[in-house]
PDB file of C-alpha atoms and ligand atoms in Angstrom:
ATOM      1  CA  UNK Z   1      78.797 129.476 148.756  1.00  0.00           C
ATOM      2  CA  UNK Z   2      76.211 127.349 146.759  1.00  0.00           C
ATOM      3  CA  UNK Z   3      74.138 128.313 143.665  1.00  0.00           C
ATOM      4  CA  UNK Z   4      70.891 126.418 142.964  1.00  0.00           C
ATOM      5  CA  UNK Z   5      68.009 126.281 140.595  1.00  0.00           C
ATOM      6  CA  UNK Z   6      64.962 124.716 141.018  1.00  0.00           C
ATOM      7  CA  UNK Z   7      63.292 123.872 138.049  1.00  0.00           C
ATOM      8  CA  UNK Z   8      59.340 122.288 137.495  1.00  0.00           C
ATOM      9  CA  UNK Z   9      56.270 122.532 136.582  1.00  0.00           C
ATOM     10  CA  UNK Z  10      53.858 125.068 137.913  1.00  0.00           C
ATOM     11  CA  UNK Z  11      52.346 123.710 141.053  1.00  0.00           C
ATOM     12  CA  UNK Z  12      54.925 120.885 141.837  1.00  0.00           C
ATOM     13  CA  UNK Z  13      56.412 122.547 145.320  1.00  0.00           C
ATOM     14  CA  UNK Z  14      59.261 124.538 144.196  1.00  0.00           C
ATOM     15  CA  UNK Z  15      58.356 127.259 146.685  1.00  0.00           C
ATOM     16  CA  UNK Z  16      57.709 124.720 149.353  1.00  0.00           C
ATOM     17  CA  UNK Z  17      60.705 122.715 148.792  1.00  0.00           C
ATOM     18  CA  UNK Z  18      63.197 125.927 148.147  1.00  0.00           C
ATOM     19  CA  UNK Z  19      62.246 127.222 150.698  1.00  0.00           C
ATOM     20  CA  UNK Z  20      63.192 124.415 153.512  1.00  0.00           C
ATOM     21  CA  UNK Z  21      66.619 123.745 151.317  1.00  0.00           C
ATOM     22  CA  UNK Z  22      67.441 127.634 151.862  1.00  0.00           C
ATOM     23  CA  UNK Z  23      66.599 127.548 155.292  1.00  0.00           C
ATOM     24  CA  UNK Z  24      68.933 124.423 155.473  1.00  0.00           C
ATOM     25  CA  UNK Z  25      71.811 125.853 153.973  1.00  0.00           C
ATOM     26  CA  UNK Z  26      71.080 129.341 155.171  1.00  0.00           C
ATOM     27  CA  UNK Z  27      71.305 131.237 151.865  1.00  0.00           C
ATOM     28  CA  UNK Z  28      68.158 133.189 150.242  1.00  0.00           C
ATOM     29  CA  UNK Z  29      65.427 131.690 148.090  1.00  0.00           C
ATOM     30  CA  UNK Z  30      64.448 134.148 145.007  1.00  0.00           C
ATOM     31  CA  UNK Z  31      61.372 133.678 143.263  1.00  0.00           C
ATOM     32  CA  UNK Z  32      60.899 135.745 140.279  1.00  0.00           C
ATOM     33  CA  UNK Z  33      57.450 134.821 140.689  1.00  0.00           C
ATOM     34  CA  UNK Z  34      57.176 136.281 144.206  1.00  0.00           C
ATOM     35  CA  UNK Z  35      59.218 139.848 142.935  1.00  0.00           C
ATOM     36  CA  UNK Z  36      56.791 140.001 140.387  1.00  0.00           C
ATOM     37  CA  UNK Z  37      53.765 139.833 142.795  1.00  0.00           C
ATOM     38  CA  UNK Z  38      55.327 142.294 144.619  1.00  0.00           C
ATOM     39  CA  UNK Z  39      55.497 144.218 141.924  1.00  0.00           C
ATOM     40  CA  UNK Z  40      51.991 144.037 140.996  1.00  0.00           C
ATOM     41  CA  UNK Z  41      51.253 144.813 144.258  1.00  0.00           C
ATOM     42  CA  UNK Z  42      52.820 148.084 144.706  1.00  0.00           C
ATOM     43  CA  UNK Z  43      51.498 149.129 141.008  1.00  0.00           C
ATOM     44  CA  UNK Z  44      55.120 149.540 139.513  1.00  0.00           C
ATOM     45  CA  UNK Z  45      55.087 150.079 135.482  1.00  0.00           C
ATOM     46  CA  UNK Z  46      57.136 146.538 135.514  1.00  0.00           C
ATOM     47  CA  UNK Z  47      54.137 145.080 137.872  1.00  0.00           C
ATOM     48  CA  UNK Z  48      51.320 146.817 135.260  1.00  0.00           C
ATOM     49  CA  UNK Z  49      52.931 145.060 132.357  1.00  0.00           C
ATOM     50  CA  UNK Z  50      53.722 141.629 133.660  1.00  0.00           C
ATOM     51  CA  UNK Z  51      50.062 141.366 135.299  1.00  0.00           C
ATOM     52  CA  UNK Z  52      48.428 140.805 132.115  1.00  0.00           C
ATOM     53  CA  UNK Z  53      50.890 137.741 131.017  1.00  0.00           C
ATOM     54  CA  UNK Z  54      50.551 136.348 134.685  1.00  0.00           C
ATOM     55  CA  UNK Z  55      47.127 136.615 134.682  1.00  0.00           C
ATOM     56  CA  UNK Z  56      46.752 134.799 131.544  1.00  0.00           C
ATOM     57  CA  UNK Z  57      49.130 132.285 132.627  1.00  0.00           C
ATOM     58  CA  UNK Z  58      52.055 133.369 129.853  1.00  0.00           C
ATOM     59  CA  UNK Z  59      55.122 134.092 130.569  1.00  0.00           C
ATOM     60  CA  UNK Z  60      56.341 138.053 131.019  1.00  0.00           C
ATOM     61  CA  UNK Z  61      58.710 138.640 128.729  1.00  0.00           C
ATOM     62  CA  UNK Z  62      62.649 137.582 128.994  1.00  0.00           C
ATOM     63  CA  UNK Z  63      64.481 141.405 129.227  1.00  0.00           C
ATOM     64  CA  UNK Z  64      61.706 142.116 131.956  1.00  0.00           C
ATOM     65  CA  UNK Z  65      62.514 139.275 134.358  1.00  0.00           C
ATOM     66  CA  UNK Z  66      66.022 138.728 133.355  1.00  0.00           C
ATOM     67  CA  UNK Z  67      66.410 142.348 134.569  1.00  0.00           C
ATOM     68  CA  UNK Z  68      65.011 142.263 137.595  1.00  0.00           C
ATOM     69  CA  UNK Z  69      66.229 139.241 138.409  1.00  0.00           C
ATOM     70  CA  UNK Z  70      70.361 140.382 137.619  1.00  0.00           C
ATOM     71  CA  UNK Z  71      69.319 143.414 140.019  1.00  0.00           C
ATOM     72  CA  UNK Z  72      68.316 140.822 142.748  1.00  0.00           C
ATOM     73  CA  UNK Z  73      71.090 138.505 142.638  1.00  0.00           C
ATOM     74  CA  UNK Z  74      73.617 141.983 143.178  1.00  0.00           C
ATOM     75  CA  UNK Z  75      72.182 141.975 146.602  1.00  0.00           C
ATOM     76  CA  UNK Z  76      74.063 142.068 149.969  1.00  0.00           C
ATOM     77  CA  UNK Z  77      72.148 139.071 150.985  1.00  0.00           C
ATOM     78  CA  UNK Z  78      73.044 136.520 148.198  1.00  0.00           C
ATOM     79  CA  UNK Z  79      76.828 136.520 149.249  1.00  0.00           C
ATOM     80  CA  UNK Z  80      76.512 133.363 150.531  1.00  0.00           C
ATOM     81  CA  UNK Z  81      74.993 131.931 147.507  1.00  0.00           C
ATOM     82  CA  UNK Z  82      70.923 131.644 146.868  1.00  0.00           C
ATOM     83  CA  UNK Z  83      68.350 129.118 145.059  1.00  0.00           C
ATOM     84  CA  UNK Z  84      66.191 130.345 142.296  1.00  0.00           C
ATOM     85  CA  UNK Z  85      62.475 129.397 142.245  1.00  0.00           C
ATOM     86  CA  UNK Z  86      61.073 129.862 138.934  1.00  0.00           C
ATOM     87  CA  UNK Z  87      64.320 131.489 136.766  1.00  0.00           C
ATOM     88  CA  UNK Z  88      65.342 130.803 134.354  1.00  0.00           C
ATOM     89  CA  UNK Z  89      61.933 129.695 132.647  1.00  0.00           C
ATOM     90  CA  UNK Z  90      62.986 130.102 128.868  1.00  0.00           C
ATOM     91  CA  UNK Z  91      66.485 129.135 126.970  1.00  0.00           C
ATOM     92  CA  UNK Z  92      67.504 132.717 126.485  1.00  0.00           C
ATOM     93  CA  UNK Z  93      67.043 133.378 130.275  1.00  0.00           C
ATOM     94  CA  UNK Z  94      69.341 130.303 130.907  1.00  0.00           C
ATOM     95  CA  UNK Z  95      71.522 131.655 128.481  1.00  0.00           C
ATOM     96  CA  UNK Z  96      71.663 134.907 129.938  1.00  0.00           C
ATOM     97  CA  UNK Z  97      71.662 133.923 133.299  1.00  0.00           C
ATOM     98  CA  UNK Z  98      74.905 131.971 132.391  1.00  0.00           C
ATOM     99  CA  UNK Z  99      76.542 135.476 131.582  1.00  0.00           C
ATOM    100  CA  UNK Z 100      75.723 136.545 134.903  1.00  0.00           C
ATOM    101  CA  UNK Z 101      76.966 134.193 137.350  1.00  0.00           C
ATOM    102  CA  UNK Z 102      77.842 130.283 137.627  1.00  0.00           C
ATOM    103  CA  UNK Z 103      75.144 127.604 138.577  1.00  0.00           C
ATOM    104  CA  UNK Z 104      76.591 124.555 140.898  1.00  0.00           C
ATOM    105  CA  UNK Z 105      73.385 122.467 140.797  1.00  0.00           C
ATOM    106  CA  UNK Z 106      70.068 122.473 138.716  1.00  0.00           C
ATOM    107  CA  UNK Z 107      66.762 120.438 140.736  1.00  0.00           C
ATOM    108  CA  UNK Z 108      64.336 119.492 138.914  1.00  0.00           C
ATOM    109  CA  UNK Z 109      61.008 118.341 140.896  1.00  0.00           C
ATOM    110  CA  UNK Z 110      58.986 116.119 139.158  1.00  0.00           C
ATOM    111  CA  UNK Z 111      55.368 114.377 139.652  1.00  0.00           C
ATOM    112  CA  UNK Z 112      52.111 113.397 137.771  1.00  0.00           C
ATOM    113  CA  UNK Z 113      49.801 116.441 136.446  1.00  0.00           C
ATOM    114  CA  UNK Z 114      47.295 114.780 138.615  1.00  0.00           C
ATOM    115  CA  UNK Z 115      49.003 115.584 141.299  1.00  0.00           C
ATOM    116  CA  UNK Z 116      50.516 119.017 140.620  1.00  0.00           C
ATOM    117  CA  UNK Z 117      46.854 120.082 139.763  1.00  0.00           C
ATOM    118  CA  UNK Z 118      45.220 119.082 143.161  1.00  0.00           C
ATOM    119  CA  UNK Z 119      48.508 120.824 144.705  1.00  0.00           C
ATOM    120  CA  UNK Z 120      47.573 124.049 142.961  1.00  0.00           C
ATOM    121  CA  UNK Z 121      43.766 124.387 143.729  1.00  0.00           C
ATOM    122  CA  UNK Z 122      44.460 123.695 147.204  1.00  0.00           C
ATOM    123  CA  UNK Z 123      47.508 126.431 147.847  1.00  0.00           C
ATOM    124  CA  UNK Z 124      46.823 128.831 150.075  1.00  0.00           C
ATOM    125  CA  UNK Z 125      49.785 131.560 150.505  1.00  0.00           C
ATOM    126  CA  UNK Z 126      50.786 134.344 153.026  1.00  0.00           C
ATOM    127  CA  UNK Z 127      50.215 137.724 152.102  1.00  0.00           C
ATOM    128  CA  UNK Z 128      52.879 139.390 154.188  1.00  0.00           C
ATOM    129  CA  UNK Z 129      55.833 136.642 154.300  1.00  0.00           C
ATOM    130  CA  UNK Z 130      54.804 134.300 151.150  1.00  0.00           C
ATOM    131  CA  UNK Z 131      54.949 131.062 153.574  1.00  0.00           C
ATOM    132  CA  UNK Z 132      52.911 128.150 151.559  1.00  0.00           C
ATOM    133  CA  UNK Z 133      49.811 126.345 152.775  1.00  0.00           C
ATOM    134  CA  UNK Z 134      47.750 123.730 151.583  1.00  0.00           C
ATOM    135  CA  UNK Z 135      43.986 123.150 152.759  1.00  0.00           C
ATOM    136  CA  UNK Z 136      44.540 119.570 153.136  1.00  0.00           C
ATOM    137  CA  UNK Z 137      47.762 118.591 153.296  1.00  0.00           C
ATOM    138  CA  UNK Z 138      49.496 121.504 154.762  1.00  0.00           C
ATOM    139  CA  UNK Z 139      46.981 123.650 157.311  1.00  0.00           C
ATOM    140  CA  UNK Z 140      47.408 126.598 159.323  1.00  0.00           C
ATOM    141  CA  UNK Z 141      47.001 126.342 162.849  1.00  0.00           C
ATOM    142  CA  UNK Z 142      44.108 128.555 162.657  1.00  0.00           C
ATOM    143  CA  UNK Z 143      42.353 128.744 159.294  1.00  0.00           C
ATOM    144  CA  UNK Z 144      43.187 131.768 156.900  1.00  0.00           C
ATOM    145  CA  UNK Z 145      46.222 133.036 159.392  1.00  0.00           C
ATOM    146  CA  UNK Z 146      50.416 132.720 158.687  1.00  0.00           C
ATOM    147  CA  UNK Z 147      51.617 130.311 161.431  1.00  0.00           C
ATOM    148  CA  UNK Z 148      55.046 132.234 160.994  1.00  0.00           C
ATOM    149  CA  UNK Z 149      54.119 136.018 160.608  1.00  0.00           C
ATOM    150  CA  UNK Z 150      50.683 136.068 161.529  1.00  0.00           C
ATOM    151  CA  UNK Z 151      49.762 137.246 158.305  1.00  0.00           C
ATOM    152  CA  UNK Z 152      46.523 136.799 156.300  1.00  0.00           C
ATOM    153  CA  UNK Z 153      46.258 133.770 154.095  1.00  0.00           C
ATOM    154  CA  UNK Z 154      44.961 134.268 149.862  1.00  0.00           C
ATOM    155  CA  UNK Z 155      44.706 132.320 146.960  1.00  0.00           C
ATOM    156  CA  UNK Z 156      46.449 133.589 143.832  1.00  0.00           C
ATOM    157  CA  UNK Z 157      44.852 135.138 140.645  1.00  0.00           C
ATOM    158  CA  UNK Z 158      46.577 132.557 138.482  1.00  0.00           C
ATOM    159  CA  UNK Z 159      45.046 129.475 140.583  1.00  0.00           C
ATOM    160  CA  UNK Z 160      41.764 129.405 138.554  1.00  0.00           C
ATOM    161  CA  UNK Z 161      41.406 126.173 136.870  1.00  0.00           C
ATOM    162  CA  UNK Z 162      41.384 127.351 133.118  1.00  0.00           C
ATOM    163  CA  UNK Z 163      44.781 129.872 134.021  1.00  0.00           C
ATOM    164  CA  UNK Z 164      46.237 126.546 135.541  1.00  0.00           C
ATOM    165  CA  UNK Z 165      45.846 124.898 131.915  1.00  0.00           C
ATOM    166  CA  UNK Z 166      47.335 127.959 130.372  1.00  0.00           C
ATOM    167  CA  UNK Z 167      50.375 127.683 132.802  1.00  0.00           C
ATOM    168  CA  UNK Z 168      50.710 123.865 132.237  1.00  0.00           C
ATOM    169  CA  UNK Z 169      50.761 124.313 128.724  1.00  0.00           C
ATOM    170  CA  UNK Z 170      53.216 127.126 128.917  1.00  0.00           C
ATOM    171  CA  UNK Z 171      55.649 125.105 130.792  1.00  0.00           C
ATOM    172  CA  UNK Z 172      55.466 122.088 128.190  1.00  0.00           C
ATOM    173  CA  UNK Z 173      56.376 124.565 125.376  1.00  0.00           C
ATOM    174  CA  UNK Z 174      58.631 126.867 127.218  1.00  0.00           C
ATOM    175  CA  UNK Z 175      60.155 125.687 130.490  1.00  0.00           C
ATOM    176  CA  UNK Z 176      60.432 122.089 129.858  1.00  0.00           C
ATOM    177  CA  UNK Z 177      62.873 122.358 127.539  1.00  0.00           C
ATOM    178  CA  UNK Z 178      65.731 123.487 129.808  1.00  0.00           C
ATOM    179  CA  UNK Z 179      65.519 119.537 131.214  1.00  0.00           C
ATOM    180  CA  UNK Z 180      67.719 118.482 128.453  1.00  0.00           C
ATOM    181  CA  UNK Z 181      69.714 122.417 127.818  1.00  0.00           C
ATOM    182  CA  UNK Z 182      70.864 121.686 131.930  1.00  0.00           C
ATOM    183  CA  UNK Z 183      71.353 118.136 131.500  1.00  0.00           C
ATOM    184  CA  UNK Z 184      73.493 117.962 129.261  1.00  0.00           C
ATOM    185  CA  UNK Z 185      75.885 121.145 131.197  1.00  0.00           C
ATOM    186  CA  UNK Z 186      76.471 118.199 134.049  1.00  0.00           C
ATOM    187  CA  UNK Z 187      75.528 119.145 137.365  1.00  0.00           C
ATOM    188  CA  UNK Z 188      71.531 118.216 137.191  1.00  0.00           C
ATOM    189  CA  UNK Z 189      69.539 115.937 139.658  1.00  0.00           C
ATOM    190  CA  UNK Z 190      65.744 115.173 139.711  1.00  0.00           C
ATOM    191  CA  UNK Z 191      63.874 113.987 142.423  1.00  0.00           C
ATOM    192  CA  UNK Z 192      60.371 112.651 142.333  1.00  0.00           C
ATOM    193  CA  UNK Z 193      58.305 114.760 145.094  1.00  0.00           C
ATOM    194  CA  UNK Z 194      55.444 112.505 145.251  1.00  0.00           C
ATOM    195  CA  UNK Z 195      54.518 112.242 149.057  1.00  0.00           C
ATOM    196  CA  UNK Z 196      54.350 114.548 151.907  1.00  0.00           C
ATOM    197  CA  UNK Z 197      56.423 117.623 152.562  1.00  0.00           C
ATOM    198  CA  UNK Z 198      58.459 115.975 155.296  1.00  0.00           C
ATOM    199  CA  UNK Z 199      59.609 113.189 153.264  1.00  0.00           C
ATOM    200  CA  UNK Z 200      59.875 115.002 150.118  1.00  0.00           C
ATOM    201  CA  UNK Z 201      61.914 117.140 151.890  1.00  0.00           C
ATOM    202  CA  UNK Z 202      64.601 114.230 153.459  1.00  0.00           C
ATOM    203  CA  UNK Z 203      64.699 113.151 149.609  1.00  0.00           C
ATOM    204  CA  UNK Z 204      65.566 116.248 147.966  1.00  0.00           C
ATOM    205  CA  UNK Z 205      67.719 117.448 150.938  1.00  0.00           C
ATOM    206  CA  UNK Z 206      69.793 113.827 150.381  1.00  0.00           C
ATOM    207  CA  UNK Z 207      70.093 113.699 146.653  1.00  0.00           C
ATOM    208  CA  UNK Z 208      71.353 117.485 146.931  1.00  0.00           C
ATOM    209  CA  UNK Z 209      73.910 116.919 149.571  1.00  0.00           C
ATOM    210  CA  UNK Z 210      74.993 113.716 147.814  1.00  0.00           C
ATOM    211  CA  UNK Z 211      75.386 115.551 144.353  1.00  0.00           C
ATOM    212  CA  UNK Z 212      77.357 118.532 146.144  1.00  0.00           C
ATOM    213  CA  UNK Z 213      79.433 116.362 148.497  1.00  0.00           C
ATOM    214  CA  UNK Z 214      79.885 113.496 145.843  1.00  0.00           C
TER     215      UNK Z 214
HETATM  216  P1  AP5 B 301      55.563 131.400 139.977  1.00  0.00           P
HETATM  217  O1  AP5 B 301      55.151 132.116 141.188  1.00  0.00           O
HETATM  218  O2  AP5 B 301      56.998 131.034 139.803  1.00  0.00           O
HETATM  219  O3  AP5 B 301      54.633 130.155 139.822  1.00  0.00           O
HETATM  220  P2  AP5 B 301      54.925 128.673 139.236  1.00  0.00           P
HETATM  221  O4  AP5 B 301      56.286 128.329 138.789  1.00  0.00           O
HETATM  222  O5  AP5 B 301      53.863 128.541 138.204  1.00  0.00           O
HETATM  223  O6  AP5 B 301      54.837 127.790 140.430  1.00  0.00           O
HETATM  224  P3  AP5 B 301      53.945 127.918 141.682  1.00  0.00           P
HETATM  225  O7  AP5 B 301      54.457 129.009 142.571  1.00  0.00           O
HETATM  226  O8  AP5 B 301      52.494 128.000 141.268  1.00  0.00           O
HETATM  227  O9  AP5 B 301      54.140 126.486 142.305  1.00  0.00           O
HETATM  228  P4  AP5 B 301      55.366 125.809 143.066  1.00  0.00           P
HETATM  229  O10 AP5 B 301      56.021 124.803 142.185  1.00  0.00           O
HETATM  230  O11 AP5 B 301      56.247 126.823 143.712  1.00  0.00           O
HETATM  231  O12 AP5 B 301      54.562 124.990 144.168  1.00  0.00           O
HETATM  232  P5  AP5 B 301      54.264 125.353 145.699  1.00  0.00           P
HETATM  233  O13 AP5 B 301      55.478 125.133 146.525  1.00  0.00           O
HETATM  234  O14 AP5 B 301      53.522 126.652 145.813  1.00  0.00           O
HETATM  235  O15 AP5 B 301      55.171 132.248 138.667  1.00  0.00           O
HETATM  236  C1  AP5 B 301      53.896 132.850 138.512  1.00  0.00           C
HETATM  237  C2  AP5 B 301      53.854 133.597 137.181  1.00  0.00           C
HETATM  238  O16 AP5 B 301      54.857 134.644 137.168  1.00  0.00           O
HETATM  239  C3  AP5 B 301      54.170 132.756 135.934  1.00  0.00           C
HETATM  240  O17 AP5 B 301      53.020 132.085 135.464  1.00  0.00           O
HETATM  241  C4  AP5 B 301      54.696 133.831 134.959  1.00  0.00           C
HETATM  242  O18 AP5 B 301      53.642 134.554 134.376  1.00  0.00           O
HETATM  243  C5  AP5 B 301      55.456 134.780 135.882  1.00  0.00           C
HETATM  244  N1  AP5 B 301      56.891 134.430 135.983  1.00  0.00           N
HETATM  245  C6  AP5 B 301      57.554 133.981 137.087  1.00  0.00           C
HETATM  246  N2  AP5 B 301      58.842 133.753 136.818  1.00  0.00           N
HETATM  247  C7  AP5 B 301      59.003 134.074 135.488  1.00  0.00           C
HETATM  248  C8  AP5 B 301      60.111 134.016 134.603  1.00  0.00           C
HETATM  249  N3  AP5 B 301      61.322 133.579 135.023  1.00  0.00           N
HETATM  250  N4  AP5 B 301      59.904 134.387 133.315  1.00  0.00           N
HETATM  251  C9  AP5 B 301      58.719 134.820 132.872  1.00  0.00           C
HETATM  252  N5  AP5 B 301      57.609 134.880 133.669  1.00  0.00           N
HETATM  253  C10 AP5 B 301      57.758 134.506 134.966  1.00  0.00           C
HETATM  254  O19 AP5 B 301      53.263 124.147 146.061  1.00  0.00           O
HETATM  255  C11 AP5 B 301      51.947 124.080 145.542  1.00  0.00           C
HETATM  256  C12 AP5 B 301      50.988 123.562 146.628  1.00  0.00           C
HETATM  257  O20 AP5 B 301      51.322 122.207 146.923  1.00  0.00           O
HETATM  258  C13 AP5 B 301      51.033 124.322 147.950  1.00  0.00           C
HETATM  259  O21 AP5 B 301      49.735 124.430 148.480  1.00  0.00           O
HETATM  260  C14 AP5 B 301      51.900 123.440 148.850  1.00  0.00           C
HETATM  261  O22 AP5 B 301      51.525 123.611 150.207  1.00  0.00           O
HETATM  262  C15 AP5 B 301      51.589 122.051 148.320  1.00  0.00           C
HETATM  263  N6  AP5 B 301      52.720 121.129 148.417  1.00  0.00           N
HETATM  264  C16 AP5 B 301      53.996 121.357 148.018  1.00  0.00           C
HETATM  265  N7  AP5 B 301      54.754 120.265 148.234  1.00  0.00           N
HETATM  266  C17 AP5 B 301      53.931 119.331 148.772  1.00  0.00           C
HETATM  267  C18 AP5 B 301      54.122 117.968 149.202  1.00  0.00           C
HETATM  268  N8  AP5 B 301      55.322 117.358 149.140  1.00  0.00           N
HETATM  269  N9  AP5 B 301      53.047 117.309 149.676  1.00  0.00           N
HETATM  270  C19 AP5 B 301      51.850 117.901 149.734  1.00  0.00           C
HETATM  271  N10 AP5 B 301      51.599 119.172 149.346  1.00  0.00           N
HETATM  272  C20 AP5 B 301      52.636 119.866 148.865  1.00  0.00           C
END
């Protein structure tokens, strides 16, 4: 049983890099981003109310997410343990989230804005199973279709440019604070993921099996 967070900026390759750590260690990866989508999606009252703070690249607010995000973890499927893409994302979710369960290891990905920015313009994402693309440095094997499902490929709402500021300068103010709130609780590692997916991968892979073997 292992519980992880992955923490970073918007953009970074939590999703990407969650995802191949889950598969790894065969637990589930939850993205509170993702539920919300889905959310929006189906036209729920919680998907009507978070769409406007998504779409103007706020946060939706803590009792929201921190609710749907305690019913998620009660699943079947997280018995083994899961990662969490994108929760907490404020000091009162960490807070509550600590009420909930325990966390054995906080990631936090790190890399320039330069980088994070061409990462987010670029993302292309499957409609039906959420697998990540990237037009240049991660194709499909045929263009706009989900080399896993099959599925149609989209780019997100929040990807234009001035909703990317907005996000970046949400995170600053908001997120980026829980560097120091999980630092200083012990079991925190950050990795630089500045390169491609496959060796960003071996790196984050290592310094988490190092930190939870060590
Ligand atoms: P969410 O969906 O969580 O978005 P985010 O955190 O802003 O992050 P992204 O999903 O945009 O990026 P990522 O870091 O996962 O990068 P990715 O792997 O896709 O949240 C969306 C919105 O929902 C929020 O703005 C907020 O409104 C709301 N929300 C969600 N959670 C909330 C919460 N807890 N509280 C309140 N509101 C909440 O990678 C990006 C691209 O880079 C991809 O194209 C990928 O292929 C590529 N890439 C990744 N890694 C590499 C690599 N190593 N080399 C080359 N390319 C790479």
């Amino acid at each position: 049983m292992v519980k992880m967070i992955f923490l970073g900026a918007p953009g970074v390759g939590k999703g990407t890099h969650s995802n191949l750590v889950a598969e790894a260690h065969g637990i589930v990866k939850i993205s509170t981003g993702d539920l919300l989508r889905e959310n929006v999606k189906a036209g729920t009252e919680l998907g009507l109310k978070a769409k406007e703070y998504m779409d103007a690249g706020g946060l939706v607010p803590d009792d929201l997410v921190i609710a749907l995000l305690k019913d998620r973890i009660s699943k079947d499927d997280c018995g083994k343990g899961f990662i969490l893409d994108g929760f907490p994302r404020t000091i009162p979710q960490a807070e509550a989230l600590s009420g909930i369960t325990e966390i054995d290891l906080v990631v936090n990905l790190s890399a320039p804005e330069e980088v994070i920015i061409g990462r987010l313009s670029g993302r292309w994402t499957c409609k039906k199973c959420d697998a990540i693309y990237h037009e240049l440095n991660i194709k499909p094997k045929v263009e706009g279709v989900c080399d896993k499902c099959g599925g149609e490929l989209y780019q997100r709402d929040d990807q234009k440019p001035e909703v990317v500021k907005k996000r970046l300068e949400t995170y600053q103010k908001d997120t980026a604070p829980l560097i120091d709130f999980y630092k200083s609780k012990g079991s925190f590692i950050e990795v630089n993921v500045e390169g491609n997916v496959e060796e960003v991968n071996k790196r984050v892979q290592e310094a988490i099996n190092d930190k939870l073997n060590g």
